[in-house]
């Protein structure tokens, strides 16, 4: 719903036509089977999963004062899928979807709100279904493989393992109700199972967990939190959001023009929040290079002015210090991330910037989405908190694969079963090669 265009076969068309350019999509549409090892004990300490950006379902209801296109729905009487809504992949559906999902930023109040006439809710808080699959047909898999792996070793959905979905369009300073619900869920699970809770985050969800833990007392964390499992966290921010806000990024889906999806990508406060932090990056590193100017982390105000998105500057000002100082979480932490893959750290544009795609890239080491400099910043915590910090780098593992890969699932199982000492480096390619030998 959201437009009167029916998009039944869009997903199949994407897989058949474009699978070579979007290998990530195959993992999402056909999530891998969970091949769990036999559990060595009956330990199933409670676990809460906080997903990354775009990592859980959203629903909407409409009563709009105006329409961007006559084929869009103006009023609905029931909640319908806003994310993922496959109508967005159709030309007219995309216009309707962007107008429904966008946020309106108010520079005076420094707050964001839904598009006029749109209500948005997050379904299934405390349950796993909104993070296992992002659509109602269970086609777009996300945490399903992870959850099923844990169920296979004795966990129970919506009981010992629970999801904490949130409205990922908002940064945590505008999501206080969610943080209160997360605290309540932790305390509820502790009281039910009489043991402290593990928190797991992926990507931007790790920043949400860190913000949450930084705002809890030491005594609260000692009582309620057993540990924090971090997967693919962009601790020093990521370069990709600069490209996303400058010229758009369709992640390889050819039906959606980059420039068109840019309209939506500029309408969330989380993209400016995830910009490369001043604490982590050299002041002279150019993230965006154009014939007339090279933009570093000292030039964000000019960057937002030059791309005609000045609200973005104010959003960044509001959020830049939420987690950028990387205050230690104050609980035992397992920090895992992929390395060994070319990852863009500079986007090169021609004179048509910002209304054209990059013409070139400068690469560094990373997981193909976030560079290893940013993800490895959790190493700073080793000597800054009393609780242990375990760091594991997975060679050859992509940003999304970290929630699917068998070696990661087995390591998570080890942690939950009490084997907290983890390998510093896991060569995924070597492990895969060995496992294929007769």
Coordinates of C-alpha atoms in Angstrom, one line a residue:
X1 CA 0.0 0.0 0.0
X2 CA 1.1 3.7 -0.3
X3 CA 0.3 3.8 -4.0
X4 CA -2.2 2.1 -6.2
X5 CA 0.5 0.4 -8.2
X6 CA 0.8 -3.4 -7.7
X7 CA 4.3 -4.7 -7.5
X8 CA 3.9 -8.5 -7.2
X9 CA 6.9 -9.7 -9.2
X10 CA 9.4 -6.9 -8.5
X11 CA 11.5 -9.0 -6.2
X12 CA 11.8 -11.9 -8.5
X13 CA 12.6 -9.6 -11.4
X14 CA 15.4 -8.1 -9.4
X15 CA 16.9 -11.4 -8.6
X16 CA 16.7 -12.8 -12.1
X17 CA 17.9 -9.7 -13.9
X18 CA 20.4 -8.1 -11.6
X19 CA 21.9 -10.7 -9.3
X20 CA 25.4 -10.1 -10.7
X21 CA 25.4 -6.5 -9.6
X22 CA 23.8 -7.1 -6.2
X23 CA 25.3 -10.1 -4.5
X24 CA 24.1 -8.8 -1.2
X25 CA 20.5 -9.1 -2.4
X26 CA 20.7 -12.9 -2.7
X27 CA 21.6 -13.2 1.0
X28 CA 18.7 -10.9 1.9
X29 CA 16.1 -12.6 -0.3
X30 CA 17.3 -16.1 0.3
X31 CA 18.7 -16.0 3.9
X32 CA 21.2 -18.8 4.6
X33 CA 20.2 -21.9 6.5
X34 CA 21.4 -21.9 10.1
X35 CA 23.9 -24.8 10.6
X36 CA 24.2 -24.7 14.3
X37 CA 26.9 -26.8 16.1
X38 CA 25.7 -29.1 18.9
X39 CA 25.5 -27.0 22.1
X40 CA 28.0 -28.1 24.8
X41 CA 25.7 -27.0 27.6
X42 CA 22.2 -25.9 28.3
X43 CA 23.1 -22.2 28.8
X44 CA 20.8 -19.8 27.1
X45 CA 21.4 -16.4 28.8
X46 CA 18.8 -13.8 27.7
X47 CA 19.7 -11.9 24.5
X48 CA 18.3 -8.7 23.0
X49 CA 19.2 -7.7 19.4
X50 CA 19.3 -4.1 18.3
X51 CA 19.3 -3.9 14.4
X52 CA 21.1 -1.5 12.2
X53 CA 19.8 1.3 10.0
X54 CA 16.9 0.1 7.9
X55 CA 17.0 -3.1 9.9
X56 CA 13.4 -3.5 11.0
X57 CA 9.9 -3.1 9.8
X58 CA 8.0 0.2 9.9
X59 CA 4.2 0.6 9.4
X60 CA 2.2 3.7 8.5
X61 CA -1.3 5.0 8.4
X62 CA -2.3 8.0 6.2
X63 CA -4.7 11.0 6.4
X64 CA -2.8 13.4 4.2
X65 CA -3.7 17.0 3.4
X66 CA -2.2 16.7 -0.1
X67 CA -0.6 14.2 -2.5
X68 CA 2.6 14.2 -4.5
X69 CA 0.8 12.2 -7.2
X70 CA -2.8 11.5 -7.9
X71 CA -2.2 7.7 -7.7
X72 CA -0.9 7.9 -4.2
X73 CA -3.2 6.9 -1.3
X74 CA -4.4 9.9 0.6
X75 CA -6.2 8.1 3.5
X76 CA -5.9 4.6 4.9
X77 CA -7.9 3.0 7.6
X78 CA -5.4 0.3 8.5
X79 CA -1.7 0.2 9.2
X80 CA 0.3 -0.9 6.1
X81 CA 4.0 -1.8 5.5
X82 CA 6.1 1.3 5.1
X83 CA 9.4 -0.5 5.2
X84 CA 9.9 -2.7 3.3
X85 CA 7.1 -1.7 0.9
X86 CA 8.0 -3.2 -2.5
X87 CA 5.7 -0.6 -4.3
X88 CA 8.7 1.7 -3.7
X89 CA 10.5 -0.1 -6.5
X90 CA 7.9 1.2 -9.1
X91 CA 8.3 4.7 -10.6
X92 CA 5.1 6.2 -9.2
X93 CA 5.3 4.1 -6.0
X94 CA 8.7 5.6 -5.2
X95 CA 7.3 9.1 -5.1
X96 CA 4.5 8.0 -2.8
X97 CA 6.9 6.1 -0.6
X98 CA 9.4 9.0 -0.3
X99 CA 6.6 11.4 0.8
X100 CA 5.3 8.9 3.4
X101 CA 8.6 7.9 5.0
X102 CA 10.3 11.3 5.0
X103 CA 11.0 13.3 8.1
X104 CA 10.4 17.1 8.4
X105 CA 13.2 18.8 10.3
X106 CA 12.4 22.0 12.3
X107 CA 15.5 24.3 12.7
X108 CA 13.8 26.2 15.5
X109 CA 12.9 23.3 17.8
X110 CA 15.8 21.1 16.5
X111 CA 13.3 18.3 16.3
X112 CA 12.0 16.1 13.5
X113 CA 8.5 14.9 12.8
X114 CA 6.6 12.7 10.3
X115 CA 5.4 14.0 6.9
X116 CA 2.1 15.8 7.4
X117 CA -0.8 13.4 7.7
X118 CA 1.4 10.3 8.2
X119 CA 1.5 8.2 11.4
X120 CA 4.4 5.8 11.7
X121 CA 4.8 2.9 14.2
X122 CA 7.4 0.2 14.9
X123 CA 5.6 -3.2 15.1
X124 CA 6.7 -6.1 17.3
X125 CA 8.9 -4.5 20.0
X126 CA 10.3 -7.4 22.1
X127 CA 9.7 -9.9 19.3
X128 CA 12.1 -11.2 16.7
X129 CA 9.9 -11.2 13.6
X130 CA 10.4 -7.5 12.6
X131 CA 14.2 -8.0 12.5
X132 CA 14.3 -11.5 11.1
X133 CA 12.4 -10.5 7.9
X134 CA 11.8 -6.9 6.8
X135 CA 8.7 -7.6 4.8
X136 CA 5.4 -9.4 5.6
X137 CA 6.0 -12.1 3.0
X138 CA 9.2 -13.2 4.8
X139 CA 11.3 -12.6 1.6
X140 CA 13.8 -10.0 2.8
X141 CA 15.8 -11.7 5.5
X142 CA 18.0 -9.9 7.9
X143 CA 18.5 -11.5 11.4
X144 CA 16.6 -14.7 10.5
X145 CA 19.7 -16.9 10.1
X146 CA 21.2 -15.6 13.4
X147 CA 18.0 -16.2 15.3
X148 CA 17.4 -19.6 13.9
X149 CA 20.9 -20.6 14.7
X150 CA 20.3 -19.7 18.4
X151 CA 16.9 -21.4 18.4
X152 CA 18.6 -24.6 17.2
X153 CA 20.8 -24.6 20.3
X154 CA 18.0 -24.0 22.7
X155 CA 16.9 -20.4 22.6
X156 CA 13.2 -19.5 22.3
X157 CA 11.9 -16.7 20.1
X158 CA 10.3 -13.9 22.0
X159 CA 11.4 -15.4 25.3
X160 CA 15.1 -15.9 25.8
X161 CA 15.9 -14.1 22.5
X162 CA 14.1 -10.9 21.7
X163 CA 14.3 -8.1 19.2
X164 CA 14.4 -4.4 20.0
X165 CA 13.3 -2.7 16.7
X166 CA 13.1 1.1 16.6
X167 CA 12.4 4.0 14.2
X168 CA 15.8 4.1 12.6
X169 CA 15.0 7.4 10.9
X170 CA 15.6 9.2 14.2
X171 CA 18.8 9.5 16.3
X172 CA 18.7 8.4 19.9
X173 CA 18.3 12.0 21.3
X174 CA 14.9 12.0 19.5
X175 CA 14.1 8.5 20.5
X176 CA 13.9 8.6 24.3
X177 CA 10.7 6.6 24.4
X178 CA 12.5 3.7 22.7
X179 CA 15.4 3.9 25.1
X180 CA 13.0 3.7 28.0
X181 CA 11.3 0.6 26.4
X182 CA 14.7 -1.0 25.9
X183 CA 15.6 -0.5 29.6
X184 CA 12.3 -1.9 30.6
X185 CA 12.9 -5.0 28.3
X186 CA 16.3 -5.6 29.8
X187 CA 14.9 -5.4 33.4
X188 CA 11.9 -7.6 32.4
X189 CA 14.2 -10.4 31.0
X190 CA 16.5 -10.2 34.0
X191 CA 13.6 -10.6 36.4
X192 CA 12.2 -13.5 34.4
X193 CA 15.4 -15.5 34.0
X194 CA 17.3 -14.2 37.0
X195 CA 20.5 -13.6 35.1
X196 CA 22.0 -10.5 33.3
X197 CA 21.2 -9.8 29.6
X198 CA 23.4 -9.8 26.6
X199 CA 22.9 -6.9 24.1
X200 CA 23.8 -7.4 20.5
X201 CA 23.9 -4.7 17.9
X202 CA 24.7 -4.5 14.2
X203 CA 26.1 -1.5 12.4
X204 CA 24.3 1.7 13.5
X205 CA 22.5 -0.4 16.1
X206 CA 25.8 -0.6 17.9
X207 CA 25.8 3.2 18.3
X208 CA 22.3 3.0 19.7
X209 CA 23.5 0.4 22.3
X210 CA 26.5 2.4 23.2
X211 CA 24.4 5.5 23.7
X212 CA 22.0 3.5 25.8
X213 CA 24.8 2.1 28.0
X214 CA 26.5 5.4 28.3
X215 CA 23.3 6.8 29.9
X216 CA 23.0 4.0 32.5
X217 CA 24.6 4.0 35.9
X218 CA 27.5 1.7 36.8
X219 CA 25.4 -0.2 39.3
X220 CA 22.6 -0.7 36.8
X221 CA 24.9 -2.2 34.2
X222 CA 26.6 -4.4 36.8
X223 CA 23.2 -5.9 37.7
X224 CA 21.4 -6.1 34.4
X225 CA 24.0 -6.4 31.6
X226 CA 26.2 -9.5 31.0
X227 CA 27.9 -8.1 27.9
X228 CA 27.7 -6.2 24.6
X229 CA 28.2 -8.1 21.2
X230 CA 29.0 -5.5 18.5
X231 CA 28.9 -6.5 14.8
X232 CA 30.3 -4.3 12.1
X233 CA 30.0 -1.0 14.1
X234 CA 31.1 2.2 12.3
X235 CA 32.6 3.6 15.5
X236 CA 34.3 6.5 13.8
X237 CA 31.4 7.1 11.4
X238 CA 31.3 6.0 7.8
X239 CA 32.2 7.7 4.5
X240 CA 29.2 6.3 2.6
X241 CA 26.6 8.7 4.1
X242 CA 28.4 11.6 2.4
X243 CA 27.9 10.0 -1.0
X244 CA 24.4 9.1 0.0
X245 CA 23.4 12.7 0.8
X246 CA 25.4 14.2 -2.0
X247 CA 24.2 12.2 -5.0
X248 CA 22.1 9.3 -3.6
X249 CA 22.9 5.6 -3.5
X250 CA 20.5 2.9 -4.7
X251 CA 22.7 0.0 -3.5
X252 CA 22.6 -1.5 -7.0
X253 CA 18.9 -1.6 -7.6
X254 CA 18.6 -0.2 -11.1
X255 CA 14.9 0.5 -10.9
X256 CA 15.6 3.3 -8.4
X257 CA 17.6 6.3 -9.7
X258 CA 20.3 7.5 -7.3
X259 CA 19.2 11.1 -7.6
X260 CA 15.6 10.1 -6.8
X261 CA 16.3 8.0 -3.8
X262 CA 18.5 10.9 -2.5
X263 CA 15.3 12.7 -1.6
X264 CA 14.5 10.1 1.0
X265 CA 18.1 9.7 2.1
X266 CA 18.3 13.3 3.0
X267 CA 15.1 13.1 5.1
X268 CA 16.5 11.1 8.1
X269 CA 18.6 12.5 10.9
X270 CA 20.7 9.3 11.2
X271 CA 22.6 9.8 7.9
X272 CA 24.2 13.1 9.2
X273 CA 24.8 11.4 12.6
X274 CA 26.9 8.7 10.9
X275 CA 29.3 11.1 9.2
X276 CA 33.1 10.5 9.7
X277 CA 33.8 11.9 13.2
X278 CA 36.4 14.5 13.9
X279 CA 37.7 12.4 16.7
X280 CA 38.6 9.5 14.5
X281 CA 39.7 10.8 11.1
X282 CA 42.7 13.0 10.0
X283 CA 41.7 16.6 9.4
X284 CA 43.2 16.6 5.9
X285 CA 41.5 13.5 4.6
X286 CA 39.3 14.4 1.6
X287 CA 36.1 12.3 1.7
X288 CA 34.6 14.0 -1.3
X289 CA 36.8 15.3 -4.1
X290 CA 35.5 17.7 -6.8
X291 CA 37.2 19.8 -9.4
X292 CA 36.6 22.9 -7.3
X293 CA 36.9 21.7 -3.7
X294 CA 38.0 18.7 -1.5
X295 CA 35.7 18.2 1.5
X296 CA 37.2 17.0 4.8
X297 CA 35.6 16.6 8.2
X298 CA 36.5 20.3 8.7
X299 CA 34.2 21.3 5.8
X300 CA 30.8 19.8 6.6
X301 CA 29.1 23.2 6.7
X302 CA 30.3 24.0 3.2
X303 CA 29.5 20.5 2.0
X304 CA 25.9 20.8 3.1
X305 CA 25.6 24.3 1.6
X306 CA 27.1 23.2 -1.7
X307 CA 24.7 20.2 -2.0
X308 CA 21.8 22.5 -1.2
X309 CA 20.9 20.6 2.0
X310 CA 21.5 23.0 4.8
X311 CA 19.2 21.1 7.2
X312 CA 21.8 18.4 7.1
X313 CA 24.3 20.8 8.8
X314 CA 21.9 21.4 11.6
X315 CA 21.1 17.7 12.0
X316 CA 24.8 17.0 12.2
X317 CA 25.3 19.8 14.8
X318 CA 22.5 18.2 16.9
X319 CA 24.0 14.7 16.8
X320 CA 27.7 14.9 16.2
X321 CA 28.6 14.4 19.9
X322 CA 26.1 11.7 20.8
X323 CA 28.6 8.9 20.6
X324 CA 31.6 10.3 18.7
X325 CA 33.8 10.5 21.8
X326 CA 33.4 6.7 22.2
X327 CA 32.9 6.7 25.9
X328 CA 33.5 3.0 26.9
X329 CA 30.3 1.0 27.4
X330 CA 31.3 -0.2 30.8
X331 CA 30.4 -3.8 30.2
X332 CA 32.3 -6.8 28.8
X333 CA 32.4 -6.2 25.1
X334 CA 33.0 -8.4 22.0
X335 CA 33.8 -6.2 18.9
X336 CA 33.6 -8.0 15.6
X337 CA 34.0 -6.7 12.1
X338 CA 35.1 -7.5 8.6
X339 CA 38.4 -6.5 7.0
X340 CA 40.4 -7.2 3.9
X341 CA 37.9 -5.8 1.3
X342 CA 38.3 -2.6 -0.8
X343 CA 36.1 0.0 0.8
X344 CA 35.6 3.6 -0.6
X345 CA 37.1 6.3 1.6
X346 CA 37.0 9.0 -1.0
X347 CA 34.4 9.7 -3.7
X348 CA 35.6 11.6 -6.8
X349 CA 33.1 13.7 -8.7
X350 CA 33.3 15.7 -11.9
X351 CA 32.0 19.2 -12.5
X352 CA 28.3 18.0 -12.3
X353 CA 28.6 17.4 -8.5
X354 CA 26.3 16.8 -6.6
X355 CA 23.8 15.9 -9.3
X356 CA 25.7 13.0 -10.8
X357 CA 27.3 9.8 -9.6
X358 CA 30.9 9.6 -8.6
X359 CA 33.4 9.1 -11.4
X360 CA 36.1 7.5 -9.3
X361 CA 36.9 6.1 -5.9
X362 CA 39.9 5.9 -3.5
X363 CA 39.8 2.6 -1.5
X364 CA 41.1 1.5 1.8
X365 CA 40.8 -1.6 3.9
X366 CA 37.3 -2.4 5.3
X367 CA 34.2 -4.6 4.9
X368 CA 33.1 -3.0 1.6
X369 CA 30.9 -0.5 3.4
X370 CA 32.8 0.8 6.5
X371 CA 36.6 1.1 6.6
X372 CA 38.6 -0.8 9.2
X373 CA 40.0 2.5 10.7
X374 CA 36.5 3.3 11.9
X375 CA 35.4 -0.2 13.0
X376 CA 38.7 -0.9 14.9
X377 CA 38.3 2.1 17.2
X378 CA 36.7 -0.2 19.8
X379 CA 40.3 -1.2 20.5
X380 CA 40.6 2.1 22.4
X381 CA 38.4 0.7 25.2
X382 CA 40.9 -2.1 26.1
X383 CA 42.7 0.1 28.6
X384 CA 39.9 2.5 29.3
X385 CA 37.4 0.2 31.2
X386 CA 37.8 -2.5 33.8
X387 CA 35.7 -5.0 31.9
X388 CA 37.4 -7.1 29.2
X389 CA 37.2 -6.0 25.5
X390 CA 37.6 -8.8 22.9
X391 CA 38.2 -7.8 19.3
X392 CA 37.9 -10.2 16.4
X393 CA 38.6 -9.3 12.7
X394 CA 37.1 -11.5 10.0
X395 CA 39.2 -11.4 6.9
X396 CA 37.0 -11.2 3.7
X397 CA 33.7 -10.7 5.5
X398 CA 31.3 -8.0 4.2
X399 CA 29.3 -5.6 6.2
X400 CA 26.0 -7.5 5.9
X401 CA 27.4 -11.0 5.8
X402 CA 28.5 -10.6 9.4
X403 CA 25.0 -11.3 10.6
X404 CA 24.8 -14.5 8.3
X405 CA 28.2 -16.1 8.3
X406 CA 28.6 -19.5 10.0
X407 CA 31.9 -18.5 11.7
X408 CA 30.3 -15.4 13.3
X409 CA 27.3 -17.5 14.4
X410 CA 29.6 -20.0 16.0
X411 CA 31.5 -17.3 17.8
X412 CA 28.3 -15.8 19.1
X413 CA 27.3 -19.2 20.3
X414 CA 30.7 -19.6 22.1
X415 CA 30.2 -16.2 23.8
X416 CA 26.7 -17.0 25.0
X417 CA 27.8 -20.4 26.2
X418 CA 30.4 -18.8 28.4
X419 CA 33.6 -19.2 26.3
X420 CA 34.4 -15.5 26.2
X421 CA 38.0 -15.7 24.9
X422 CA 37.7 -15.2 21.1
X423 CA 40.2 -15.3 18.3
X424 CA 41.7 -12.0 17.2
X425 CA 41.6 -12.9 13.5
X426 CA 39.4 -15.3 11.5
X427 CA 40.2 -15.8 7.8
X428 CA 36.8 -16.5 6.4
X429 CA 38.2 -17.4 3.0
X430 CA 40.5 -19.9 4.4
X431 CA 37.8 -21.4 6.6
X432 CA 35.5 -21.7 3.7
X433 CA 38.1 -23.3 1.6
X434 CA 39.0 -25.9 4.3
X435 CA 35.3 -26.7 4.9
X436 CA 34.8 -27.6 1.2
X437 CA 37.6 -30.1 1.1
X438 CA 36.5 -33.8 1.2

